[in-house]
Amino acid sequence: MEVRTVDTRERILDAGERLFMAHGYEGTSMRQITGEAGVNLAAVNYHFGSKESLMQEVFRRRLDWLNEERMRVLDALEVEAAGQPVKPSAIVDAFFGTLLRMAGDENRGGMTFLRLLGRTLTEPSEFIRAFLAHEYQAVMDRYKEALFRALPEVPKAEIVWRFHFMLGATSYAIAGTDALRLVTDWQIEEEDSTDRLDRLVPRLMSFLLGGLRAPLPQF
Amino acid sequence: MEVRTVDTRERILDAGERLFMAHGYEGTSMRQITGEAGVNLAAVNYHFGSKESLMQEVFRRRLDWLNEERMRVLDALEVEAAGQPVKPSAIVDAFFGTLLRMAGDENRGGMTFLRLLGRTLTEPSEFIRAFLAHEYQAVMDRYKEALFRALPEVPKAEIVWRFHFMLGATSYAIAGTDALRLVTDWQIEEEDSTDRLDRLVPRLMSFLLGGLRAPLPQF
DNA sequence: TTATGATTCATACGTTCGTTTTAATCATAA
DNA sequence: TTATGATTAAAACGAACGTATGAATCATAA
């Protein structure tokens, strides 16, 4: 069956996604990946060329759809607004909500990819940051522009900073099922993981919007 | 001179701090560290025992003071409040402001340690997370309790989540002089780096407080 | 059925890793 | 000055790393 080859590729991507999430790029070996995928060691270099290329493909597989979806949602919002600025809450939901709702879709990587992405945004490896910056460039510019129009009274530099803070809060929130225990060592109330994800979205949205619309700092 | 030995230790700690910040734990080799420190390769194992122990010592050197200082500041605030709850803004400043103001003190690690800490909070290595969770446990519990008292009308679970979001926004903000460019590829206005740090504190504080006091989410 | 190109496989390459060992060198106290 | 313990130095260890090679196996089309 010629399905076998695409099968091998996908098995490698799935294993890489999970292992990079769990142990980081440098902390994951090709032997771990091929071992977990149940394929031969040489398969990664045959199908992807190198470990770096594999890492990039792990991200491209998910990010292409995500960022296109973000563009589509913002397009729809701007059409709907008919020339008026789009509401900040709608922009924030289009960017961060779209991301978080990926976590419920196992076909798009689910929580695994979400946590990988969250961790990778602070990853030190140079080629990963360069790759992500390139992948994100266009969608970032679109969303910044939308926020500039939505909040004309707020200095642009301030909006850029707050976008940055929102990215951080989100990355950390999704990266950290484990790191979370640093804060909630004794969980206040028990919630199963699906419940937690369902509630994370509104919780995070409230926080992000509160921060975005906070009074401007006095220097 | 018997100063030489403590000199070697410190040179290794400084080099480790900088390199772990720049390339991560797995991405930094002992040969890089001893090379940059200008000491023999075996010196790390002689003075610290292992690479893991060195990493822990890099953190302990800075975190011991930081978390004690956080305790002292909160102590003072609670004495000053004389039984009344401490204001949320004061609590947030005591926790995050104390951290950020470390960045201006080169004797306490400055920006290098701050960025290392920011990145490490999402670091995948198991032993690092376990170590940090242990180091942070007591101070976290104190600050959570203070926030519970300061915001009696907010459910405790919600406060814990928002503390978590604040940690994320802060980590990312300090980790990311490079990742920042992902958002601000063309900088709106030029600011030199000291200016940027001076302004980061009030900017971040406004954002954090806005998020902490945002309206509660509707489920 | 056979030829062909794609894929899988076992194996090995050269490097680099963290660590260990043994000897040389240093500072200090008797 | 000499003996002693602490530190530094050079060299090597086995293990694990990413990658490359060439043969075996597979699916497919002529």
JSON list of C-alpha atoms in Angstrom, two decimals, chain A residues 42-155:
[
{"chain": "A", "resi": 42, "resn": "ALA", "atom": "CA", "xyz": [17.02, 6.64, 8.96]},
{"chain": "A", "resi": 43, "resn": "ALA", "atom": "CA", "xyz": [13.39, 7.45, 8.14]},
{"chain": "A", "resi": 44, "resn": "VAL", "atom": "CA", "xyz": [13.58, 10.97, 9.53]},
{"chain": "A", "resi": 45, "resn": "ASN", "atom": "CA", "xyz": [16.50, 11.95, 7.33]},
{"chain": "A", "resi": 46, "resn": "TYR", "atom": "CA", "xyz": [14.90, 10.23, 4.36]},
{"chain": "A", "resi": 47, "resn": "HIS", "atom": "CA", "xyz": [11.55, 12.00, 4.71]},
{"chain": "A", "resi": 48, "resn": "PHE", "atom": "CA", "xyz": [12.58, 15.33, 6.19]},
{"chain": "A", "resi": 49, "resn": "GLY", "atom": "CA", "xyz": [16.29, 15.70, 5.54]},
{"chain": "A", "resi": 50, "resn": "SER", "atom": "CA", "xyz": [17.37, 16.67, 9.03]},
{"chain": "A", "resi": 51, "resn": "LYS", "atom": "CA", "xyz": [16.21, 17.14, 12.60]},
{"chain": "A", "resi": 52, "resn": "GLU", "atom": "CA", "xyz": [15.85, 20.87, 12.05]},
{"chain": "A", "resi": 53, "resn": "SER", "atom": "CA", "xyz": [13.65, 20.37, 9.02]},
{"chain": "A", "resi": 54, "resn": "LEU", "atom": "CA", "xyz": [11.52, 17.93, 10.99]},
{"chain": "A", "resi": 55, "resn": "MET", "atom": "CA", "xyz": [11.00, 20.50, 13.72]},
{"chain": "A", "resi": 56, "resn": "GLN", "atom": "CA", "xyz": [9.95, 23.09, 11.15]},
{"chain": "A", "resi": 57, "resn": "GLU", "atom": "CA", "xyz": [7.55, 20.64, 9.53]},
{"chain": "A", "resi": 58, "resn": "VAL", "atom": "CA", "xyz": [6.03, 19.81, 12.92]},
{"chain": "A", "resi": 59, "resn": "PHE", "atom": "CA", "xyz": [5.13, 23.49, 13.26]},
{"chain": "A", "resi": 60, "resn": "ARG", "atom": "CA", "xyz": [4.18, 24.13, 9.67]},
{"chain": "A", "resi": 61, "resn": "ARG", "atom": "CA", "xyz": [1.65, 21.31, 9.74]},
{"chain": "A", "resi": 62, "resn": "ARG", "atom": "CA", "xyz": [-0.33, 23.14, 12.45]},
{"chain": "A", "resi": 63, "resn": "LEU", "atom": "CA", "xyz": [0.57, 26.80, 12.01]},
{"chain": "A", "resi": 64, "resn": "ASP", "atom": "CA", "xyz": [-0.38, 27.05, 8.35]},
{"chain": "A", "resi": 65, "resn": "TRP", "atom": "CA", "xyz": [-3.99, 26.29, 9.17]},
{"chain": "A", "resi": 66, "resn": "LEU", "atom": "CA", "xyz": [-4.01, 28.33, 12.39]},
{"chain": "A", "resi": 67, "resn": "ASN", "atom": "CA", "xyz": [-2.71, 31.51, 10.86]},
{"chain": "A", "resi": 68, "resn": "GLU", "atom": "CA", "xyz": [-4.90, 31.19, 7.79]},
{"chain": "A", "resi": 69, "resn": "GLU", "atom": "CA", "xyz": [-7.88, 30.69, 10.05]},
{"chain": "A", "resi": 70, "resn": "ARG", "atom": "CA", "xyz": [-6.89, 33.78, 12.02]},
{"chain": "A", "resi": 71, "resn": "MET", "atom": "CA", "xyz": [-6.78, 35.73, 8.79]},
{"chain": "A", "resi": 72, "resn": "ARG", "atom": "CA", "xyz": [-10.18, 34.40, 7.71]},
{"chain": "A", "resi": 73, "resn": "VAL", "atom": "CA", "xyz": [-11.79, 35.26, 11.06]},
{"chain": "A", "resi": 74, "resn": "LEU", "atom": "CA", "xyz": [-10.38, 38.78, 11.02]},
{"chain": "A", "resi": 75, "resn": "ASP", "atom": "CA", "xyz": [-11.47, 39.20, 7.41]},
{"chain": "A", "resi": 76, "resn": "ALA", "atom": "CA", "xyz": [-15.01, 38.25, 8.39]},
{"chain": "A", "resi": 77, "resn": "LEU", "atom": "CA", "xyz": [-14.98, 40.61, 11.36]},
{"chain": "A", "resi": 78, "resn": "GLU", "atom": "CA", "xyz": [-13.83, 43.53, 9.24]},
{"chain": "A", "resi": 79, "resn": "VAL", "atom": "CA", "xyz": [-16.45, 42.82, 6.57]},
{"chain": "A", "resi": 80, "resn": "GLU", "atom": "CA", "xyz": [-19.09, 42.65, 9.27]},
{"chain": "A", "resi": 81, "resn": "ALA", "atom": "CA", "xyz": [-17.90, 45.93, 10.78]},
{"chain": "A", "resi": 82, "resn": "ALA", "atom": "CA", "xyz": [-18.35, 47.63, 7.42]},
{"chain": "A", "resi": 83, "resn": "GLY", "atom": "CA", "xyz": [-15.58, 50.20, 7.74]},
{"chain": "A", "resi": 84, "resn": "GLN", "atom": "CA", "xyz": [-16.00, 50.76, 11.46]},
{"chain": "A", "resi": 85, "resn": "PRO", "atom": "CA", "xyz": [-13.17, 49.52, 13.73]},
{"chain": "A", "resi": 86, "resn": "VAL", "atom": "CA", "xyz": [-13.61, 45.98, 15.02]},
{"chain": "A", "resi": 87, "resn": "LYS", "atom": "CA", "xyz": [-14.19, 45.71, 18.78]},
{"chain": "A", "resi": 88, "resn": "PRO", "atom": "CA", "xyz": [-11.02, 44.90, 20.77]},
{"chain": "A", "resi": 89, "resn": "SER", "atom": "CA", "xyz": [-12.73, 41.93, 22.42]},
{"chain": "A", "resi": 90, "resn": "ALA", "atom": "CA", "xyz": [-13.50, 40.46, 19.00]},
{"chain": "A", "resi": 91, "resn": "ILE", "atom": "CA", "xyz": [-9.91, 40.94, 17.83]},
{"chain": "A", "resi": 92, "resn": "VAL", "atom": "CA", "xyz": [-8.51, 39.30, 20.94]},
{"chain": "A", "resi": 93, "resn": "ASP", "atom": "CA", "xyz": [-10.89, 36.40, 20.60]},
{"chain": "A", "resi": 94, "resn": "ALA", "atom": "CA", "xyz": [-10.05, 36.01, 16.93]},
{"chain": "A", "resi": 95, "resn": "PHE", "atom": "CA", "xyz": [-6.35, 35.75, 17.70]},
{"chain": "A", "resi": 96, "resn": "PHE", "atom": "CA", "xyz": [-6.17, 33.95, 21.04]},
{"chain": "A", "resi": 97, "resn": "GLY", "atom": "CA", "xyz": [-9.55, 32.24, 21.06]},
{"chain": "A", "resi": 98, "resn": "THR", "atom": "CA", "xyz": [-8.86, 30.65, 17.68]},
{"chain": "A", "resi": 99, "resn": "LEU", "atom": "CA", "xyz": [-5.59, 29.34, 19.07]},
{"chain": "A", "resi": 100, "resn": "LEU", "atom": "CA", "xyz": [-7.10, 27.98, 22.25]},
{"chain": "A", "resi": 101, "resn": "ARG", "atom": "CA", "xyz": [-9.96, 26.30, 20.48]},
{"chain": "A", "resi": 102, "resn": "MET", "atom": "CA", "xyz": [-7.38, 24.30, 18.53]},
{"chain": "A", "resi": 103, "resn": "ALA", "atom": "CA", "xyz": [-6.70, 22.46, 21.76]},
{"chain": "A", "resi": 104, "resn": "GLY", "atom": "CA", "xyz": [-10.08, 20.78, 21.57]},
{"chain": "A", "resi": 105, "resn": "ASP", "atom": "CA", "xyz": [-9.41, 19.49, 18.05]},
{"chain": "A", "resi": 106, "resn": "GLU", "atom": "CA", "xyz": [-7.20, 16.42, 18.16]},
{"chain": "A", "resi": 107, "resn": "ASN", "atom": "CA", "xyz": [-6.94, 16.46, 14.37]},
{"chain": "A", "resi": 108, "resn": "ARG", "atom": "CA", "xyz": [-5.14, 19.77, 14.62]},
{"chain": "A", "resi": 109, "resn": "GLY", "atom": "CA", "xyz": [-2.74, 18.76, 17.34]},
{"chain": "A", "resi": 110, "resn": "GLY", "atom": "CA", "xyz": [-4.92, 19.36, 20.38]},
{"chain": "A", "resi": 111, "resn": "MET", "atom": "CA", "xyz": [-3.32, 20.19, 23.68]},
{"chain": "A", "resi": 112, "resn": "THR", "atom": "CA", "xyz": [-0.01, 18.64, 22.63]},
{"chain": "A", "resi": 113, "resn": "PHE", "atom": "CA", "xyz": [0.68, 21.14, 19.90]},
{"chain": "A", "resi": 114, "resn": "LEU", "atom": "CA", "xyz": [-0.68, 23.98, 21.98]},
{"chain": "A", "resi": 115, "resn": "ARG", "atom": "CA", "xyz": [1.77, 23.22, 24.79]},
{"chain": "A", "resi": 116, "resn": "LEU", "atom": "CA", "xyz": [4.60, 22.78, 22.30]},
{"chain": "A", "resi": 117, "resn": "LEU", "atom": "CA", "xyz": [3.87, 26.19, 20.83]},
{"chain": "A", "resi": 118, "resn": "GLY", "atom": "CA", "xyz": [3.63, 27.80, 24.23]},
{"chain": "A", "resi": 119, "resn": "ARG", "atom": "CA", "xyz": [7.00, 26.47, 25.24]},
{"chain": "A", "resi": 120, "resn": "THR", "atom": "CA", "xyz": [8.68, 27.20, 21.95]},
{"chain": "A", "resi": 121, "resn": "LEU", "atom": "CA", "xyz": [7.91, 30.91, 22.02]},
{"chain": "A", "resi": 122, "resn": "THR", "atom": "CA", "xyz": [10.58, 31.21, 24.70]},
{"chain": "A", "resi": 123, "resn": "GLU", "atom": "CA", "xyz": [12.81, 28.53, 23.17]},
{"chain": "A", "resi": 124, "resn": "PRO", "atom": "CA", "xyz": [16.43, 29.67, 22.90]},
{"chain": "A", "resi": 125, "resn": "SER", "atom": "CA", "xyz": [17.31, 27.88, 19.65]},
{"chain": "A", "resi": 126, "resn": "GLU", "atom": "CA", "xyz": [18.05, 30.49, 17.05]},
{"chain": "A", "resi": 127, "resn": "PHE", "atom": "CA", "xyz": [16.68, 28.73, 13.99]},
{"chain": "A", "resi": 128, "resn": "ILE", "atom": "CA", "xyz": [13.34, 28.06, 15.70]},
{"chain": "A", "resi": 129, "resn": "ARG", "atom": "CA", "xyz": [12.83, 31.69, 16.67]},
{"chain": "A", "resi": 130, "resn": "ALA", "atom": "CA", "xyz": [13.76, 32.82, 13.18]},
{"chain": "A", "resi": 131, "resn": "PHE", "atom": "CA", "xyz": [11.38, 30.32, 11.66]},
{"chain": "A", "resi": 132, "resn": "LEU", "atom": "CA", "xyz": [8.48, 31.28, 13.93]},
{"chain": "A", "resi": 133, "resn": "ALA", "atom": "CA", "xyz": [9.07, 34.98, 13.42]},
{"chain": "A", "resi": 134, "resn": "HIS", "atom": "CA", "xyz": [8.85, 34.44, 9.69]},
{"chain": "A", "resi": 135, "resn": "GLU", "atom": "CA", "xyz": [5.74, 32.27, 9.96]},
{"chain": "A", "resi": 136, "resn": "TYR", "atom": "CA", "xyz": [4.00, 34.78, 12.20]},
{"chain": "A", "resi": 137, "resn": "GLN", "atom": "CA", "xyz": [5.03, 38.01, 10.48]},
{"chain": "A", "resi": 138, "resn": "ALA", "atom": "CA", "xyz": [2.04, 38.59, 8.24]},
{"chain": "A", "resi": 139, "resn": "VAL", "atom": "CA", "xyz": [-0.67, 37.64, 10.70]},
{"chain": "A", "resi": 140, "resn": "MET", "atom": "CA", "xyz": [0.98, 39.73, 13.40]},
{"chain": "A", "resi": 141, "resn": "ASP", "atom": "CA", "xyz": [1.02, 42.82, 11.26]},
{"chain": "A", "resi": 142, "resn": "ARG", "atom": "CA", "xyz": [-2.64, 42.39, 10.36]},
{"chain": "A", "resi": 143, "resn": "TYR", "atom": "CA", "xyz": [-3.68, 42.07, 14.00]},
{"chain": "A", "resi": 144, "resn": "LYS", "atom": "CA", "xyz": [-1.55, 44.96, 15.16]},
{"chain": "A", "resi": 145, "resn": "GLU", "atom": "CA", "xyz": [-3.16, 47.17, 12.53]},
{"chain": "A", "resi": 146, "resn": "ALA", "atom": "CA", "xyz": [-6.62, 46.04, 13.62]},
{"chain": "A", "resi": 147, "resn": "LEU", "atom": "CA", "xyz": [-5.83, 46.89, 17.24]},
{"chain": "A", "resi": 148, "resn": "PHE", "atom": "CA", "xyz": [-4.41, 50.27, 16.26]},
{"chain": "A", "resi": 149, "resn": "ARG", "atom": "CA", "xyz": [-7.72, 51.11, 14.57]},
{"chain": "A", "resi": 150, "resn": "ALA", "atom": "CA", "xyz": [-9.78, 49.65, 17.41]},
{"chain": "A", "resi": 151, "resn": "LEU", "atom": "CA", "xyz": [-7.95, 51.69, 20.06]},
{"chain": "A", "resi": 152, "resn": "PRO", "atom": "CA", "xyz": [-7.07, 55.00, 18.37]},
{"chain": "A", "resi": 153, "resn": "GLU", "atom": "CA", "xyz": [-6.65, 56.81, 21.68]},
{"chain": "A", "resi": 154, "resn": "VAL", "atom": "CA", "xyz": [-3.95, 54.39, 22.90]},
{"chain": "A", "resi": 155, "resn": "PRO", "atom": "CA", "xyz": [-0.36, 55.01, 21.74]}
]
